[in-house]
């Protein structure tokens, strides 16, 4: 079952016009939500049948055609226009949007004096967001700048629905940057740049969709911190590294002491091992070409003398 709705398409498309509006009939599914009805009004305003021309409009159009014929072939230079592959032309006749949508690429025809047109570039445009002083969630002031990539997806909406889509997108990007960063801590701003960029892109894309603009990419270029905060963070990092170095040195000494204990236990099991260690030490000292030579005295020779001195 379907329900029909009558909308004043002419007044919605041209609010400044006081002439009799034309009505178009659209069919809305009965199982759709009531709030979705508003979504049908946008396409209807663009596809509504134009109302018949008035007397003045008919006379102006006839005079323009007559002027074109009289000044032929000179008028060809003013009537035929060319747009590039990456451009589209939106044509207005006596203030009304002409049927057929945007023209291009290639050549198109306009009537002199009554037709005006504006070109829309469909290529991807990039611009730098000026550095913004942002107060983070933890009350830290940072200076952040970003770069935005966008393109025009619907030329008609970019011309009819907004005065200057490029300037409006730039202002909205700067405002969105401040709003998004104001909800993040300093640590999140420094470490979660990709998540912040994705959040900004989603917000900008939703806001610029009625303007026919598609935000393709958002990137944060630089985050500049105050000088005092930089010094504090550097001191904190240096202290953390020194503490880590002390812990590593203490762990090394502990492992070395355990190794020495195990070595002493092995030497205690065999007295000859200590003599071999003495000889290795003597070999190491002699390799340095010193004039002093140390000859270790075996403990087995000294032990009887120590025993006799103890008895006396």
Coordinates of C-alpha atoms in Angstrom, one line a residue:
X1 CA 0.0 0.0 0.0
X2 CA 1.4 3.4 -0.9
X3 CA 0.5 6.9 0.3
X4 CA 0.7 9.9 -2.0
X5 CA 2.1 13.3 -0.8
X6 CA 1.7 16.6 -2.6
X7 CA 4.6 18.9 -2.1
X8 CA 5.1 22.5 -3.3
X9 CA 8.2 21.8 -5.2
X10 CA 8.3 25.1 -7.0
X11 CA 8.4 27.1 -3.7
X12 CA 11.0 24.8 -2.2
X13 CA 13.4 25.1 -5.1
X14 CA 12.9 28.8 -5.6
X15 CA 11.8 30.3 -2.3
X16 CA 12.2 33.9 -3.5
X17 CA 9.6 33.4 -6.3
X18 CA 6.1 34.5 -5.7
X19 CA 4.4 33.0 -8.8
X20 CA 2.1 30.0 -8.8
X21 CA 4.0 26.9 -7.6
X22 CA 3.9 23.6 -9.5
X23 CA 3.0 20.4 -7.7
X24 CA 4.7 17.1 -8.1
X25 CA 3.4 13.8 -6.8
X26 CA 5.7 11.3 -5.1
X27 CA 4.9 7.9 -3.6
X28 CA 6.3 7.0 -0.2
X29 CA 6.2 3.4 1.0
X30 CA 3.8 2.9 3.9
X31 CA 6.3 0.9 5.9
X32 CA 8.9 3.7 6.0
X33 CA 9.3 6.0 9.0
X34 CA 7.6 9.4 9.1
X35 CA 11.0 11.1 9.5
X36 CA 12.2 9.7 6.3
X37 CA 9.6 11.6 4.3
X38 CA 11.8 14.7 4.5
X39 CA 14.5 12.8 2.6
X40 CA 12.2 12.6 -0.4
X41 CA 11.8 16.4 -0.7
X42 CA 15.4 17.0 -1.9
X43 CA 15.1 14.9 -5.2
X44 CA 11.6 16.1 -5.8
X45 CA 12.7 19.8 -5.9
X46 CA 15.3 19.0 -8.5
X47 CA 13.1 16.7 -10.6
X48 CA 9.8 18.7 -10.4
X49 CA 8.3 19.8 -13.6
X50 CA 8.9 23.5 -14.3
X51 CA 5.9 25.7 -14.2
X52 CA 4.9 27.4 -17.5
X53 CA 6.6 30.6 -18.4
X54 CA 4.8 33.8 -17.8
X55 CA 4.2 36.6 -20.3
X56 CA 7.4 38.5 -19.5
X57 CA 9.5 35.4 -19.5
X58 CA 8.1 34.4 -22.9
X59 CA 8.8 37.9 -24.3
X60 CA 12.4 37.9 -23.0
X61 CA 13.1 34.4 -24.4
X62 CA 11.7 35.4 -27.8
X63 CA 13.7 38.6 -27.8
X64 CA 16.8 36.7 -27.0
X65 CA 16.3 34.2 -29.8
X66 CA 15.6 37.1 -32.2
X67 CA 18.8 38.8 -31.1
X68 CA 20.7 35.6 -31.7
X69 CA 19.3 35.3 -35.2
X70 CA 20.0 39.0 -36.0
X71 CA 23.6 38.9 -34.8
X72 CA 24.4 35.5 -36.4
X73 CA 27.2 34.3 -36.8
X74 CA 28.8 36.7 -34.3
X75 CA 26.4 35.4 -31.6
X76 CA 27.9 32.0 -31.9
X77 CA 30.9 33.2 -29.9
X78 CA 28.6 34.1 -27.0
X79 CA 26.2 31.2 -27.2
X80 CA 28.4 28.2 -27.4
X81 CA 30.5 27.4 -24.3
X82 CA 32.9 24.6 -23.6
X83 CA 33.7 22.9 -20.2
X84 CA 36.6 20.6 -19.6
X85 CA 36.4 16.9 -18.7
X86 CA 36.8 17.7 -15.0
X87 CA 34.2 20.6 -15.0
X88 CA 30.4 20.9 -15.1
X89 CA 28.3 23.9 -15.9
X90 CA 25.1 24.8 -14.0
X91 CA 22.8 26.9 -16.2
X92 CA 20.1 29.4 -15.0
X93 CA 17.5 30.9 -17.3
X94 CA 16.0 34.0 -15.9
X95 CA 17.0 32.9 -12.5
X96 CA 15.5 29.4 -12.8
X97 CA 17.6 26.3 -12.9
X98 CA 17.3 24.7 -16.3
X99 CA 16.2 21.1 -16.7
X100 CA 18.6 18.3 -17.5
X101 CA 21.1 18.9 -14.6
X102 CA 24.6 20.1 -15.0
X103 CA 26.1 20.3 -18.6
X104 CA 29.4 18.9 -19.6
X105 CA 31.9 17.9 -20.4
X106 CA 32.1 19.3 -23.9
X107 CA 30.1 22.0 -25.6
X108 CA 26.8 23.4 -24.6
X109 CA 24.4 26.2 -25.8
X110 CA 23.1 29.2 -23.9
X111 CA 20.9 32.1 -25.0
X112 CA 22.4 35.5 -24.7
X113 CA 21.2 38.0 -22.1
X114 CA 18.8 35.5 -20.3
X115 CA 21.1 32.5 -19.5
X116 CA 23.8 32.6 -17.0
X117 CA 26.0 29.7 -15.9
X118 CA 28.7 28.9 -13.4
X119 CA 31.4 26.2 -13.7
X120 CA 32.1 23.7 -10.9
X121 CA 35.4 21.9 -10.7
X122 CA 35.0 18.2 -9.9
X123 CA 38.7 17.5 -9.1
X124 CA 39.9 16.8 -5.6
X125 CA 41.0 20.0 -3.8
X126 CA 43.3 20.1 -0.8
X127 CA 43.8 23.0 1.6
X128 CA 45.6 23.6 4.8
X129 CA 43.6 24.3 7.9
X130 CA 45.2 27.3 9.7
X131 CA 46.9 26.4 13.0
X132 CA 44.2 26.3 15.7
X133 CA 44.8 27.0 19.4
X134 CA 43.0 24.1 21.0
X135 CA 42.3 23.5 24.7
X136 CA 42.4 19.7 25.3
X137 CA 40.2 17.8 27.8
X138 CA 43.0 17.9 30.4
X139 CA 43.3 21.7 30.1
X140 CA 46.5 21.8 28.0
X141 CA 46.8 24.3 25.2
X142 CA 48.2 22.9 21.9
X143 CA 48.5 24.3 18.4
X144 CA 47.3 21.9 15.7
X145 CA 47.0 22.2 11.9
X146 CA 45.6 19.7 9.4
X147 CA 45.1 19.2 5.7
X148 CA 41.7 18.4 4.1
X149 CA 41.0 16.7 0.8
X150 CA 37.5 17.1 -0.7
X151 CA 35.8 17.1 -4.1
X152 CA 32.4 18.2 -5.4
X153 CA 30.1 15.2 -5.9
X154 CA 26.9 17.0 -6.9
X155 CA 27.4 20.2 -8.9
X156 CA 23.8 21.3 -8.6
X157 CA 23.8 21.1 -4.8
X158 CA 27.1 22.9 -4.6
X159 CA 25.7 25.9 -6.5
X160 CA 22.1 26.0 -5.3
X161 CA 22.3 24.9 -1.7
X162 CA 25.3 27.0 -0.5
X163 CA 26.7 30.4 -1.3
X164 CA 30.4 29.4 -1.5
X165 CA 31.0 25.7 -0.9
X166 CA 34.8 26.1 -0.8
X167 CA 34.8 28.8 1.8
X168 CA 32.1 27.1 3.8
X169 CA 34.0 23.8 3.8
X170 CA 37.2 25.6 5.0
X171 CA 35.4 27.3 7.9
X172 CA 33.6 24.1 8.9
X173 CA 36.9 22.2 8.9
X174 CA 38.6 24.6 11.3
X175 CA 35.6 24.5 13.6
X176 CA 35.4 20.7 13.5
X177 CA 39.1 20.4 14.3
X178 CA 38.7 22.5 17.4
X179 CA 35.6 20.6 18.5
X180 CA 37.0 17.1 18.0
X181 CA 40.3 17.9 19.7
X182 CA 38.6 19.5 22.6
X183 CA 37.2 16.1 23.6
X184 CA 40.6 14.4 23.7
X185 CA 43.4 14.3 26.3
X186 CA 46.9 15.4 25.3
X187 CA 48.1 11.8 25.3
X188 CA 45.3 10.8 22.9
X189 CA 46.1 13.8 20.6
X190 CA 49.7 12.7 20.4
X191 CA 49.2 9.0 20.0
X192 CA 45.8 8.5 18.3
X193 CA 46.1 10.7 15.2
X194 CA 44.5 8.2 12.8
X195 CA 41.4 7.8 15.0
X196 CA 41.0 11.6 15.3
X197 CA 41.4 12.0 11.6
X198 CA 38.8 9.4 10.9
X199 CA 36.4 11.1 13.3
X200 CA 36.9 14.5 11.7
X201 CA 36.4 13.0 8.2
X202 CA 33.1 11.4 9.3
X203 CA 31.8 14.6 10.9
X204 CA 32.8 16.8 7.9
X205 CA 31.3 14.4 5.4
X206 CA 28.0 14.4 7.1
X207 CA 27.9 18.2 7.4
X208 CA 28.9 18.9 3.8
X209 CA 26.6 16.2 2.3
X210 CA 23.7 18.7 1.6
X211 CA 26.2 20.9 -0.2
X212 CA 27.2 18.2 -2.6
X213 CA 30.7 18.0 -1.2
X214 CA 32.5 14.7 -0.4
X215 CA 35.4 14.9 2.1
X216 CA 37.8 12.2 1.1
X217 CA 40.6 12.4 3.6
X218 CA 41.7 14.4 6.7
X219 CA 45.3 14.3 8.0
X220 CA 46.8 16.1 11.1
X221 CA 50.0 17.7 10.0
X222 CA 51.6 18.9 13.2
X223 CA 50.9 19.2 17.0
X224 CA 53.0 22.0 18.6
X225 CA 53.2 22.0 22.4
X226 CA 54.2 24.9 24.6
X227 CA 57.9 25.3 25.4
X228 CA 57.4 24.7 29.1
X229 CA 55.4 21.6 28.5
X230 CA 58.1 20.3 26.1
X231 CA 60.8 20.8 28.8
X232 CA 58.6 19.0 31.4
X233 CA 58.0 16.1 29.1
X234 CA 61.7 15.9 28.3
X235 CA 62.7 15.8 32.0
X236 CA 60.1 13.1 32.6
X237 CA 61.4 11.0 29.8
X238 CA 65.0 11.5 30.9
X239 CA 64.1 10.5 34.5
X240 CA 62.3 7.4 33.3
X241 CA 65.3 6.3 31.2
X242 CA 67.7 6.8 34.1
X243 CA 65.5 4.7 36.4
X244 CA 65.3 2.0 33.7
X245 CA 69.1 2.1 33.3
X246 CA 69.7 1.7 37.1
X247 CA 67.3 -1.3 37.2
X248 CA 69.1 -2.9 34.3
X249 CA 72.5 -2.3 36.0
X250 CA 71.3 -3.8 39.3
X251 CA 69.9 -6.9 37.5
X252 CA 73.3 -7.3 35.7
X253 CA 75.2 -7.2 39.0
X254 CA 72.9 -9.7 40.6
X255 CA 73.4 -12.1 37.7
X256 CA 77.2 -11.6 37.8
X257 CA 77.3 -12.3 41.6
X258 CA 75.3 -15.5 41.0
X259 CA 77.7 -16.6 38.3
X260 CA 80.7 -15.9 40.6
X261 CA 79.1 -17.9 43.4
X262 CA 78.7 -20.9 41.1
X263 CA 82.3 -20.5 39.9
X264 CA 83.6 -20.5 43.4
X265 CA 81.6 -23.6 44.2
X266 CA 83.2 -25.4 41.2
X267 CA 86.7 -24.3 42.3
X268 CA 86.2 -25.4 45.9
X269 CA 85.5 -28.9 44.7
X270 CA 88.9 -29.2 43.1
X271 CA 92.0 -27.3 44.5
X272 CA 93.9 -27.8 41.3
X273 CA 91.3 -25.6 39.5
X274 CA 92.5 -22.6 41.5
X275 CA 96.1 -23.2 40.4
X276 CA 94.9 -23.3 36.7
X277 CA 93.0 -20.1 37.3
X278 CA 96.3 -18.5 38.5
X279 CA 98.1 -19.6 35.4
X280 CA 95.4 -18.2 33.2
X281 CA 95.7 -14.9 35.0
X282 CA 99.5 -14.9 34.6
X283 CA 99.0 -15.6 30.8
X284 CA 96.7 -12.6 30.5
X285 CA 99.0 -10.3 32.3
X286 CA 102.1 -11.4 30.3
X287 CA 100.2 -10.7 27.0
X288 CA 100.1 -7.0 27.9
X289 CA 104.0 -6.9 27.8
X290 CA 104.4 -5.5 31.3
X291 CA 107.8 -5.6 33.1
X292 CA 106.3 -7.0 36.3
X293 CA 105.6 -10.7 36.4
X294 CA 103.5 -12.2 39.1
X295 CA 104.2 -15.9 39.9
X296 CA 101.5 -17.4 42.1
X297 CA 102.7 -19.7 44.9
X298 CA 100.7 -22.9 45.1
X299 CA 98.6 -23.2 48.2
X300 CA 99.6 -26.8 48.7
X301 CA 103.1 -25.7 49.5
X302 CA 102.1 -23.0 51.9
X303 CA 99.5 -25.1 53.8
X304 CA 102.0 -27.3 55.9
X305 CA 103.9 -24.2 57.1
X306 CA 100.7 -22.6 58.1
X307 CA 99.8 -25.7 60.1
X308 CA 103.1 -25.8 61.9
X309 CA 102.8 -22.1 62.9
X310 CA 99.4 -22.7 64.3
X311 CA 100.7 -25.6 66.5
X312 CA 103.6 -23.4 67.9

